[in-house]
XYZ file of C-alpha atoms in Angstrom:
742
model
C 6.570 3.286 127.717
C 9.247 3.691 130.430
C 9.340 6.173 133.276
C 12.281 6.758 135.667
C 11.714 7.157 139.315
C 13.958 7.758 142.296
C 13.676 6.461 145.709
C 14.359 9.541 147.688
C 16.537 9.783 150.721
C 13.695 9.377 153.157
C 12.917 7.949 156.757
C 10.059 5.898 158.038
C 8.809 3.462 160.632
C 6.500 0.492 160.788
C 6.305 0.190 157.067
C 4.727 -3.278 157.081
C 1.754 -2.171 159.268
C 1.521 0.948 157.111
C 0.714 -1.197 154.008
C -1.845 -3.382 155.718
C -3.660 -0.663 157.383
C -3.612 1.515 154.381
C -5.786 -0.975 152.495
C -7.895 -1.882 155.444
C -8.822 1.774 155.717
C -9.248 2.558 151.988
C -12.770 3.510 151.431
C -14.807 4.648 148.385
C -13.587 1.668 146.273
C -16.272 -0.933 145.479
C -15.506 -2.009 141.985
C -14.980 -5.747 141.335
C -11.446 -6.890 140.736
C -10.629 -7.251 137.007
C -7.100 -8.309 137.288
C -4.827 -10.203 139.583
C -1.126 -10.692 140.512
C -0.130 -14.414 139.666
C 3.671 -14.401 140.397
C 6.706 -12.331 141.239
C 10.226 -13.247 139.992
C 13.556 -11.482 139.633
C 16.747 -11.501 137.624
C 20.064 -9.662 137.983
C 22.321 -8.329 135.327
C 25.320 -6.473 136.640
C 24.240 -3.754 139.063
C 20.601 -3.888 137.684
C 17.878 -5.990 139.220
C 14.809 -6.707 137.001
C 11.591 -7.594 138.818
C 8.825 -9.330 136.778
C 5.294 -9.058 138.143
C 2.975 -11.558 136.107
C -0.520 -10.418 135.846
C -3.735 -12.250 134.851
C -4.490 -9.587 132.177
C -2.578 -6.762 130.884
C -2.756 -3.797 133.248
C -4.718 -0.765 131.978
C -1.996 1.768 133.345
C 1.215 1.723 135.121
C 1.221 1.325 138.707
C 1.586 4.327 141.147
C 3.433 4.199 144.277
C 5.892 5.774 146.699
C 9.190 5.055 148.409
C 10.949 5.569 151.694
C 14.613 5.356 152.521
C 14.842 4.327 156.115
C 14.339 1.358 155.762
C 14.648 1.438 152.023
C 11.301 0.256 150.391
C 9.360 0.913 147.292
C 5.493 0.447 147.117
C 3.575 -0.092 143.846
C -0.268 0.111 143.809
C -2.416 -1.823 141.402
C -6.093 -0.761 141.167
C -8.842 -3.251 140.748
C -6.238 -5.987 141.272
C -6.311 -9.094 143.716
C -3.531 -11.309 144.914
C -3.515 -14.715 143.286
C 0.085 -15.522 143.809
C -0.862 -17.939 146.683
C 1.446 -16.259 149.158
C 1.770 -12.862 150.708
C 5.554 -12.819 150.693
C 8.054 -13.899 148.216
C 11.872 -14.101 149.103
C 14.235 -13.064 146.343
C 17.842 -13.655 147.635
C 19.400 -12.314 144.316
C 20.232 -8.710 143.820
C 19.364 -5.764 146.048
C 15.819 -7.125 146.837
C 15.376 -8.803 150.112
C 11.770 -9.961 149.714
C 8.530 -8.762 148.187
C 5.273 -8.389 150.129
C 1.811 -8.603 148.346
C -1.211 -7.119 150.134
C -4.776 -6.863 148.586
C -7.573 -5.183 150.145
C -10.421 -2.760 149.237
C -10.298 -3.646 145.573
C -6.543 -2.774 145.223
C -3.238 -4.662 145.577
C 0.052 -3.285 146.773
C 3.337 -4.802 146.061
C 6.119 -3.781 148.683
C 9.842 -4.235 147.777
C 12.041 -4.490 150.680
C 15.373 -3.343 149.574
C 18.951 -3.691 150.807
C 19.807 -0.113 149.806
C 18.096 2.859 148.179
C 17.430 2.215 144.363
C 16.046 4.022 141.448
C 13.478 2.156 139.363
C 11.751 2.274 135.992
C 8.628 0.590 135.106
C 7.277 -0.831 131.765
C 4.414 -2.987 130.587
C 5.054 -5.989 128.191
C 1.783 -7.784 127.659
C 0.599 -9.431 131.001
C 4.018 -8.540 132.583
C 5.058 -5.383 134.471
C 8.806 -5.081 134.440
C 10.463 -3.049 137.283
C 14.245 -2.272 136.673
C 16.082 -1.366 139.834
C 19.414 0.519 139.683
C 21.539 2.220 142.460
C 20.564 5.718 143.256
C 22.826 8.586 142.528
C 24.023 10.514 145.525
C 22.690 14.093 145.530
C 24.844 17.071 146.118
C 27.779 16.121 143.813
C 29.243 18.470 141.202
C 27.901 16.453 138.320
C 24.504 16.451 137.229
C 22.018 14.800 139.479
C 20.267 11.889 138.154
C 16.782 12.487 136.648
C 13.988 11.570 138.971
C 10.393 11.248 137.925
C 7.977 13.164 140.167
C 4.966 11.567 138.752
C 4.257 8.018 138.135
C 0.835 8.350 136.881
C -0.120 8.806 133.282
C -3.316 8.780 131.365
C -3.343 7.432 127.812
C -0.292 7.856 125.822
C -1.789 10.227 123.291
C -3.106 12.602 126.049
C -1.787 16.123 126.071
C -1.876 18.843 128.659
C -1.100 22.545 128.990
C 0.286 24.967 131.480
C -2.321 27.668 132.282
C -0.337 30.065 134.515
C 3.137 30.454 136.269
C 3.287 32.496 139.516
C 5.930 33.182 142.051
C 5.333 33.760 145.813
C 7.569 34.373 148.776
C 6.854 32.365 151.937
C 6.869 33.611 155.558
C 10.232 32.069 156.252
C 11.969 33.435 153.189
C 11.381 30.517 150.836
C 10.581 30.914 147.274
C 7.523 29.265 145.731
C 6.918 28.604 141.907
C 3.232 27.832 141.479
C 2.145 26.328 138.281
C -1.488 25.711 137.256
C -2.015 22.636 135.154
C -4.858 21.602 132.853
C -5.311 18.517 134.598
C -4.039 16.451 137.608
C -2.593 13.650 135.374
C 0.329 15.641 134.019
C 3.567 13.800 134.207
C 6.280 15.789 135.983
C 10.063 15.186 135.921
C 12.054 17.282 138.238
C 15.840 17.064 138.674
C 18.763 19.075 139.866
C 21.471 19.893 137.265
C 24.488 21.580 138.969
C 23.044 24.675 140.751
C 19.753 24.762 138.901
C 16.431 22.876 139.096
C 14.839 21.589 135.849
C 11.170 20.821 135.872
C 9.710 18.955 132.849
C 5.956 18.689 132.396
C 5.760 15.667 129.995
C 3.537 16.001 126.854
C 2.530 19.343 128.006
C 2.192 22.637 125.906
C 3.521 26.091 127.195
C 1.349 29.062 125.814
C 3.430 31.838 124.081
C 2.482 34.384 126.829
C 4.157 32.291 129.414
C 7.411 31.574 127.495
C 9.323 34.244 129.416
C 12.153 35.045 131.915
C 11.036 36.028 135.469
C 13.651 37.964 137.490
C 12.609 37.419 141.172
C 15.803 38.391 142.930
C 14.176 41.371 144.578
C 11.835 39.074 146.562
C 14.712 38.062 148.876
C 14.456 34.357 148.427
C 17.103 31.801 147.282
C 15.534 31.965 143.713
C 17.007 34.476 141.248
C 15.610 33.569 137.966
C 12.729 31.370 136.526
C 12.846 30.681 132.835
C 9.829 28.955 131.012
C 10.364 27.268 127.538
C 9.024 24.670 125.288
C 11.265 21.670 124.548
C 9.802 19.308 122.070
C 6.582 17.932 123.537
C 7.425 19.086 127.034
C 7.047 22.366 128.904
C 10.181 23.104 130.769
C 10.984 25.281 133.826
C 14.494 26.225 134.684
C 14.894 27.619 138.308
C 18.198 29.246 139.178
C 18.674 29.449 143.056
C 21.624 31.156 144.733
C 23.438 30.303 147.992
C 22.904 27.207 150.005
C 19.395 25.779 149.465
C 17.146 22.774 149.353
C 13.932 22.155 147.654
C 10.556 20.458 147.918
C 7.992 19.753 145.296
C 4.246 18.830 145.852
C 1.032 18.771 143.832
C -2.550 19.237 144.831
C -5.179 18.734 142.217
C -4.279 20.901 139.309
C -1.676 23.102 141.210
C 1.974 22.046 141.222
C 4.476 23.780 143.713
C 8.234 23.839 143.703
C 9.597 25.304 146.916
C 13.198 26.437 147.454
C 14.277 27.534 150.947
C 17.559 28.647 152.432
C 19.489 26.192 154.507
C 19.867 27.684 158.024
C 21.046 24.413 159.852
C 23.302 21.442 159.205
C 22.447 20.154 155.735
C 22.677 16.640 157.084
C 19.911 17.258 159.650
C 16.374 16.376 158.647
C 13.688 18.813 158.714
C 15.597 21.977 157.985
C 12.730 24.376 158.154
C 11.350 25.483 161.328
C 7.966 23.919 162.014
C 8.544 20.904 159.884
C 10.724 18.278 161.736
C 9.028 14.995 160.767
C 10.650 12.065 159.009
C 10.621 12.536 155.229
C 8.372 10.486 152.848
C 7.315 10.511 149.256
C 3.574 10.048 148.246
C 2.023 9.663 144.789
C -1.770 9.147 144.549
C -4.396 10.299 142.129
C -7.902 10.818 143.101
C -7.291 9.117 146.479
C -9.844 9.405 149.288
C -8.814 12.044 151.865
C -9.645 9.704 154.749
C -7.518 7.042 153.383
C -4.594 9.517 152.864
C -4.887 10.476 156.515
C -4.750 6.822 157.435
C -1.533 6.531 155.402
C 0.056 9.310 157.295
C -1.266 7.925 160.598
C 0.401 4.535 159.932
C 3.604 6.196 158.910
C 3.810 8.316 162.098
C 2.282 5.928 164.509
C 0.015 8.657 165.678
C -3.721 8.199 166.546
C -5.788 10.167 164.058
C -9.453 10.568 164.601
C -11.332 11.809 161.469
C -14.659 13.498 161.686
C -17.470 12.012 159.569
C -17.776 15.286 157.653
C -14.287 14.861 156.151
C -14.897 13.725 152.632
C -13.673 14.102 148.946
C -10.709 13.005 147.024
C -7.321 14.400 146.389
C -4.374 14.036 143.851
C -1.318 14.413 145.776
C 2.275 13.933 144.677
C 4.957 14.626 147.211
C 8.679 13.894 146.946
C 10.943 13.753 150.040
C 9.019 16.126 152.342
C 8.565 15.900 156.158
C 5.323 14.120 157.130
C 4.098 17.021 159.108
C 4.372 19.288 156.066
C 2.564 16.670 153.994
C -0.290 16.607 156.678
C -0.363 20.382 156.549
C -0.798 20.376 152.729
C -3.596 17.847 152.854
C -5.465 19.950 155.582
C -4.877 23.284 153.722
C -6.275 21.812 150.335
C -9.350 20.590 151.991
C -10.057 23.450 154.470
C -9.484 21.122 157.309
C -7.866 21.715 160.676
C -6.695 19.585 163.655
C -6.510 19.585 167.415
C -3.817 17.535 169.132
C -4.149 15.976 172.596
C -1.161 13.895 173.548
C -0.561 11.357 170.665
C -4.296 11.703 169.429
C -5.060 14.178 166.595
C -8.627 15.117 165.753
C -9.153 16.236 162.097
C -12.343 17.958 161.104
C -13.365 20.977 158.921
C -12.295 24.362 160.394
C -15.841 25.651 160.815
C -16.911 22.409 162.579
C -13.973 22.779 165.056
C -14.549 26.436 165.674
C -18.328 25.829 166.302
C -17.498 22.878 168.666
C -14.971 24.959 170.614
C -17.414 27.959 170.916
C -20.095 25.656 172.297
C -17.628 24.264 174.879
C -16.591 27.632 175.950
C -20.217 28.776 176.341
C -20.994 25.738 178.326
C -18.116 26.306 180.719
C -19.220 29.857 181.174
C -22.726 28.827 182.121
C -21.413 26.252 184.532
C -19.147 28.769 186.355
C -22.193 31.247 186.683
C -24.281 28.519 188.444
C -21.505 26.537 190.170
C -21.465 26.686 193.999
C -18.746 28.696 195.781
C -16.526 27.513 198.467
C -14.182 29.080 201.061
C -10.584 28.115 201.570
C -7.972 29.351 203.809
C -4.275 29.683 202.722
C -1.479 30.211 205.097
C 1.256 32.286 203.538
C 4.893 31.739 204.594
C 6.822 34.269 202.578
C 4.503 36.564 200.797
C 2.466 39.129 202.610
C -1.370 38.282 202.553
C -2.219 41.820 201.841
C -0.197 42.048 198.596
C -1.466 38.797 197.341
C -5.054 39.817 198.092
C -4.622 42.830 196.089
C -3.074 40.794 193.244
C -5.980 38.346 193.058
C -8.630 41.139 193.254
C -7.149 43.550 190.724
C -9.907 44.738 188.404
C -7.528 45.155 185.378
C -6.278 41.533 185.579
C -8.638 39.730 187.788
C -7.722 36.217 188.735
C -10.861 35.444 190.728
C -14.172 35.135 189.047
C -16.942 37.872 189.288
C -18.378 35.868 192.282
C -15.069 35.408 194.032
C -13.491 37.542 196.746
C -10.214 37.671 198.895
C -9.897 38.758 202.472
C -6.595 38.759 204.429
C -5.665 38.743 208.146
C -2.346 40.773 208.573
C -1.707 39.456 212.052
C -1.639 35.741 211.017
C -0.754 36.422 207.448
C -3.614 34.260 206.222
C -5.630 34.707 203.082
C -9.258 33.793 202.785
C -10.475 33.046 199.206
C -14.147 32.456 198.319
C -14.747 31.229 194.838
C -15.775 28.175 192.571
C -13.825 25.071 192.922
C -12.039 25.476 189.534
C -10.897 28.991 190.454
C -9.847 27.875 193.827
C -7.706 25.238 192.158
C -6.060 27.936 190.045
C -5.513 30.101 193.106
C -3.851 27.135 194.857
C -1.386 26.595 191.980
C -0.655 30.420 191.863
C 0.155 30.406 195.590
C 2.452 27.477 195.225
C 4.425 29.250 192.377
C 4.786 32.572 194.206
C 4.837 31.792 197.916
C 8.456 30.688 197.944
C 11.734 31.813 199.451
C 13.396 34.560 197.730
C 17.069 33.858 196.944
C 19.556 36.335 198.214
C 22.756 37.642 196.795
C 25.760 38.989 198.546
C 27.583 41.581 196.537
C 31.195 42.453 197.455
C 32.757 45.504 195.812
C 36.355 46.680 196.075
C 37.114 50.200 194.814
C 40.788 50.725 194.389
C 42.168 54.198 193.862
C 45.977 54.076 193.168
C 48.215 57.126 192.617
C 51.779 57.737 191.649
C 52.975 61.230 191.970
C 56.481 62.661 191.281
C 57.760 66.171 191.112
C 61.171 67.795 190.972
C 61.981 71.386 191.528
C 65.305 73.046 190.991
C 66.008 76.838 191.672
C 68.850 79.358 192.263
C 69.428 82.738 194.064
C 72.341 85.085 193.162
C 73.147 88.163 195.099
C 75.766 90.784 195.935
C 76.727 92.429 199.375
C 79.171 95.333 200.083
C 80.089 96.111 203.673
C 83.059 98.276 203.140
C 81.431 101.426 204.447
C 80.342 102.230 208.022
C 76.735 101.664 208.777
C 75.410 103.662 211.839
C 72.604 103.346 214.011
C 71.138 106.775 214.967
C 69.847 106.918 218.802
C 68.650 109.529 221.125
C 70.822 110.178 224.335
C 69.755 112.214 227.408
C 72.295 114.210 229.328
C 72.330 113.076 233.053
C 73.100 116.658 234.291
C 70.969 118.855 232.083
C 68.412 116.379 230.812
C 68.902 117.487 227.273
C 68.318 115.069 224.472
C 70.786 114.829 221.588
C 71.414 112.464 218.632
C 74.249 110.061 218.604
C 75.468 108.117 215.659
C 76.628 104.754 216.646
C 78.725 102.628 214.302
C 77.422 99.164 213.896
C 79.920 97.474 211.505
C 82.269 98.463 208.773
C 85.336 100.474 209.265
C 83.859 101.796 212.533
C 84.190 100.236 215.764
C 81.840 97.724 217.286
C 79.606 99.233 219.901
C 77.146 97.354 221.883
C 75.914 95.635 218.728
C 77.012 92.818 216.483
C 78.594 92.491 213.113
C 76.220 91.279 210.365
C 76.784 87.645 209.528
C 76.559 86.343 205.947
C 74.600 83.299 205.415
C 73.416 82.743 201.914
C 71.900 85.449 199.933
C 71.253 88.672 201.907
C 68.308 90.768 200.976
C 70.252 93.917 201.458
C 68.905 97.101 203.127
C 65.598 95.417 203.896
C 67.158 92.915 206.188
C 69.394 95.327 208.034
C 66.645 98.056 208.450
C 64.517 95.702 210.313
C 67.080 95.172 213.131
C 66.122 96.830 216.430
C 68.620 99.015 218.418
C 69.958 98.137 221.754
C 69.830 100.296 224.820
C 72.964 102.272 225.522
C 74.068 101.700 229.188
C 74.356 104.983 230.862
C 72.837 106.895 227.891
C 69.181 105.738 228.322
C 68.758 105.265 224.540
C 65.272 105.705 223.391
C 63.607 105.005 219.943
C 64.685 103.274 216.881
C 66.898 104.759 214.425
C 67.745 104.138 210.606
C 70.512 102.277 209.075
C 72.429 104.019 206.447
C 75.180 103.598 203.788
C 73.954 100.025 202.872
C 75.123 98.676 199.527
C 73.486 95.095 199.002
C 71.436 93.854 196.106
C 70.025 90.605 194.536
C 70.763 89.712 190.918
C 68.686 86.616 190.560
C 65.862 85.459 192.900
C 64.325 82.110 191.401
C 64.155 79.581 194.310
C 62.490 76.221 194.100
C 58.865 76.275 195.341
C 57.466 74.103 198.075
C 55.672 70.740 197.364
C 53.046 69.518 199.569
C 53.837 72.083 202.345
C 57.556 71.043 202.413
C 60.239 73.617 201.792
C 63.116 72.712 199.423
C 66.672 72.040 200.616
C 69.219 74.758 200.011
C 72.967 74.935 199.438
C 74.728 78.397 199.626
C 78.037 79.567 198.521
C 79.728 82.883 199.281
C 82.643 84.425 197.360
C 84.427 87.342 199.123
C 87.387 89.610 198.839
C 90.539 89.461 200.747
C 89.306 92.181 203.398
C 85.937 90.449 203.765
C 84.084 93.579 202.578
C 82.502 92.347 199.333
C 80.527 89.089 198.967
C 79.010 87.235 195.998
C 76.435 84.870 197.238
C 74.953 81.847 195.302
C 72.297 79.788 196.806
C 70.817 76.612 195.186
C 67.582 74.984 196.269
C 66.091 71.595 195.154
C 63.217 69.387 196.091
C 62.227 65.941 194.711
C 58.985 64.288 195.979
C 57.812 60.736 194.881
C 54.631 59.745 196.247
C 52.759 56.301 195.911
C 49.563 55.355 197.618
C 46.606 53.119 197.307
C 43.085 53.631 198.797
C 40.788 50.530 198.989
C 37.111 50.724 199.727
C 35.309 47.471 200.385
C 31.472 48.023 200.614
C 29.344 44.802 200.926
C 25.594 44.528 200.666
C 23.130 41.643 200.902
C 19.827 41.776 199.146
C 17.162 39.684 197.699
C 16.799 38.542 194.143
C 15.593 41.480 191.895
C 15.458 43.788 194.893
C 17.440 47.063 194.807
C 19.922 47.702 197.553
C 22.040 50.737 198.514
C 24.930 51.267 200.924
C 26.578 54.729 201.524
C 29.344 56.267 203.586
C 30.577 59.870 203.466
C 30.090 63.234 204.684
C 27.799 66.353 203.991
C 29.276 69.738 202.991
C 27.528 73.024 203.549
C 27.221 75.530 200.785
C 25.359 78.695 200.399
C 22.275 78.977 198.145
C 20.269 81.943 197.084
C 16.643 81.995 198.112
C 13.674 83.690 196.235
C 13.677 86.696 198.796
C 17.440 87.437 197.963
C 18.850 85.965 201.157
C 21.165 83.070 201.387
C 20.386 79.763 202.919
C 22.671 76.980 203.969
C 22.352 73.707 202.128
C 24.108 70.443 202.390
C 25.527 68.221 199.524
C 26.832 64.634 200.102
C 30.389 63.675 199.359
C 30.251 59.853 199.781
C 30.884 56.522 198.647
C 27.694 54.938 197.418
C 26.841 51.488 195.905
C 23.547 50.819 194.392
C 22.887 47.314 192.947
C 19.905 45.205 191.667
C 20.767 41.625 191.237
C 18.861 39.024 189.126
C 19.644 35.246 189.410
C 19.437 33.488 185.992
C 18.201 29.873 185.544
C 21.751 28.923 184.848
C 22.863 30.236 188.302
C 24.697 33.289 187.128
C 23.880 36.749 188.293
C 22.833 39.773 186.178
C 23.872 42.950 188.072
C 22.504 46.441 187.438
C 25.086 48.496 189.423
C 25.732 52.133 190.146
C 28.863 53.172 191.991
C 29.641 56.682 193.093
C 33.219 57.814 194.576
C 32.835 61.510 195.588
C 35.529 63.544 197.316
C 35.860 66.974 198.772
C 37.267 69.447 196.195
C 38.414 72.902 196.288
C 37.086 75.625 198.532
C 34.944 78.274 196.832
C 33.322 81.323 198.257
C 30.104 79.437 198.080
C 31.382 76.317 199.717
C 33.380 73.182 198.919
C 33.430 71.748 195.496
C 32.797 68.053 195.096
C 35.022 65.877 192.949
C 32.712 63.079 191.460
C 33.543 59.716 189.829
C 30.676 57.385 188.899
C 30.010 54.298 186.907
C 26.733 52.788 186.006
C 26.267 49.563 183.931
C 24.679 46.158 183.737
C 26.827 43.101 183.447
C 26.383 39.237 183.647
C 28.721 37.571 186.089
C 28.864 33.873 187.127
C 28.270 32.946 190.688
C 31.475 33.785 192.762
C 33.148 35.308 189.781
C 34.781 38.820 189.774
C 34.332 41.348 187.020
C 35.942 44.830 186.635
C 33.045 47.097 185.717
C 35.010 50.359 185.151
C 38.279 52.063 185.339
C 39.193 55.825 185.265
C 42.819 56.524 184.516
C 44.181 59.994 184.624
C 47.736 61.287 183.898
C 48.991 64.716 184.482
C 52.361 65.948 183.131
C 53.851 69.387 183.505
C 57.318 70.715 182.760
C 57.760 74.521 183.791
C 60.816 76.593 183.423
C 61.375 80.231 184.737
C 64.533 81.780 183.486
C 66.409 84.923 182.779
C 66.345 85.532 178.888
C 69.705 84.618 177.157
C 71.504 83.787 180.422
C 69.121 81.004 181.294
C 70.010 79.224 177.969
C 73.699 79.134 178.544
C 75.235 75.726 179.126
C 75.818 74.737 182.794
C 76.056 78.221 183.812
C 72.491 78.858 182.798
C 71.188 76.745 185.633
C 72.018 79.665 187.971
C 69.644 81.900 186.058
C 66.475 79.720 186.006
C 64.398 77.374 188.052
C 62.635 74.146 186.702
C 59.490 72.527 187.783
C 58.690 68.938 186.572
C 55.530 67.103 187.496
C 54.159 63.680 186.637
C 50.953 62.470 188.444
C 49.105 59.336 187.657
C 45.830 58.240 189.144
C 43.752 55.128 188.496
C 40.316 54.235 189.774
C 39.154 50.458 189.531
C 35.830 48.922 190.570
C 35.613 45.076 191.224
C 32.378 43.324 191.870
C 31.891 39.759 193.105
C 28.291 38.411 193.542
C 27.660 35.280 195.606
C 24.320 33.543 195.643
C 23.446 32.558 199.197
C 22.336 28.980 199.241
C 18.940 28.082 201.026
C 21.003 26.125 203.573
C 23.108 29.183 204.536
C 20.042 31.224 204.846
C 18.272 28.955 207.259
C 21.359 28.716 209.735
């Protein structure tokens, strides 16, 4: 009869004291010792160490026990057994066993093996001798099949058989999958091992009913477990659990219920206590029908905590845990026995839930009664930074009253003092509250730089082509008065041409003349001696424009011109060509630097600009003059984080005067609103508006404007490329307390 066990990869502290105190606190065992340990020896064969425990009589059953990893130790329990070896510690220098400690108390004996490294062990009984074979433990997590580990070390008689009553699956609150098996009895031997990516659980000498031999697909539950298969293999009932992803498992038994828990790994697999809430050192426990108070004492010795157990805690428990955190083991014990705990410092009080609830209720009722009859006192608080009026409203608010029903708060605005009347306990709470809120408020200086850069380029090309003929005589008709008779008569006076110059001037050719219209606007000159009156008409004009496509102005500037005149040999006919061109390149940058200082979590605003009038209709049908703002405005609310950074909730508006409409001026608006996290003294760009305007325009005479080279005289070209960009830079600086007091 041999059973394989694995010393799990566990952690622990103060194991020696644990063993002694365990038996000292063991209660409920009063039977007389029927057996005794006489000697402990060891032998080594290769990597295997065999420990021989000589008994006075053949043991009735194999010993139970548990193991820890740090330091590596194995504990074996012998019921109804005393220590007759004559010593409590036996040194074994050979093999992987340092020494063996034997402790007897409360009708039981415990043999503790202090190991050099974690080992697996098997136990067997040969007459009066218990043989313990120790071999090196296989490292979990390898690609090969993991070494088989026995979960349960306790068996009843060899011919005993058990059965599985039910198999259930549940999902935990943290996403773990739990396979719950109801057993026919607590003494079922359980062998759990990992083979590759599956878990194999064998229930030794157990029968699986036909209705439970099935395959459960539980992938829809959202746990690491995909499939659970239950089969009968020989004399054993077998469960095969197929998880997915990265996972780890725990297994524990309480009375007739065995639970295999598979949970996802969300942290470093090498870190102990992977699940949130269970961070304790890991241990393995294997007890059958052990007193609950003694089990709690075991956990207390393991954790070095002070556990106070109520007198009403009673009963026994069969518990088998393998490689689980100690706080999870404690939670399992409390849940199985309807217990609860209250922790104060390093002291834990354990009692039934109803008992703790009743005790706390009585304590609260007692406090309430004391507060109703406790005398009141008056205390004066001098406030330095908070307003007494605001704090008085806070303390006396009916919705969230800080003071008791008998308390009151009165303030003096002139001295900024607060007068509180209440019980001493409430006064102490008010004092702590004032200490927390009556403090200086940190301030933040926000510097903003609003940069508006523009790059404007335009190029205009145009031409005018005209013809002028001055071969005919052009006359000016004037009125002449005879000095003798006084009669008025018409007189045609030649101006230029084939005629003779008379008191006027020849027309000058400069660029492209506009023909008749230009000449008809000239005023006549008085004729000396003829007393000329009125304005006559010009006749016989022969001027015309072929093309009139000059370059337009840019920004109020006229284009430059270049004119060429081609004329005949007699200077009577002129062909005029005028070229105009204008190229403008503008680059500018406008920088605005508003700055504002505000307190932490207080909104600040700074604004600069102008108000523009506009007309708005009223309900009576008349119009009224209203004003709208065209300004630069910065609104910011800072919040200083515990790390010293600043959260900015900022709104920036950059408004400019736009086009003039019949109702008033339009407003060109640019705005950005955001929330950013900036380090103290750092600079962040919270927004940028980039605009680019490109325009190419050509006005031409059809067909002629498309001719190479010559076509330039029959068209004008307009090219425009404007680029503008708006950037907003923010720099918060937390003002230190030293700077504020200067």
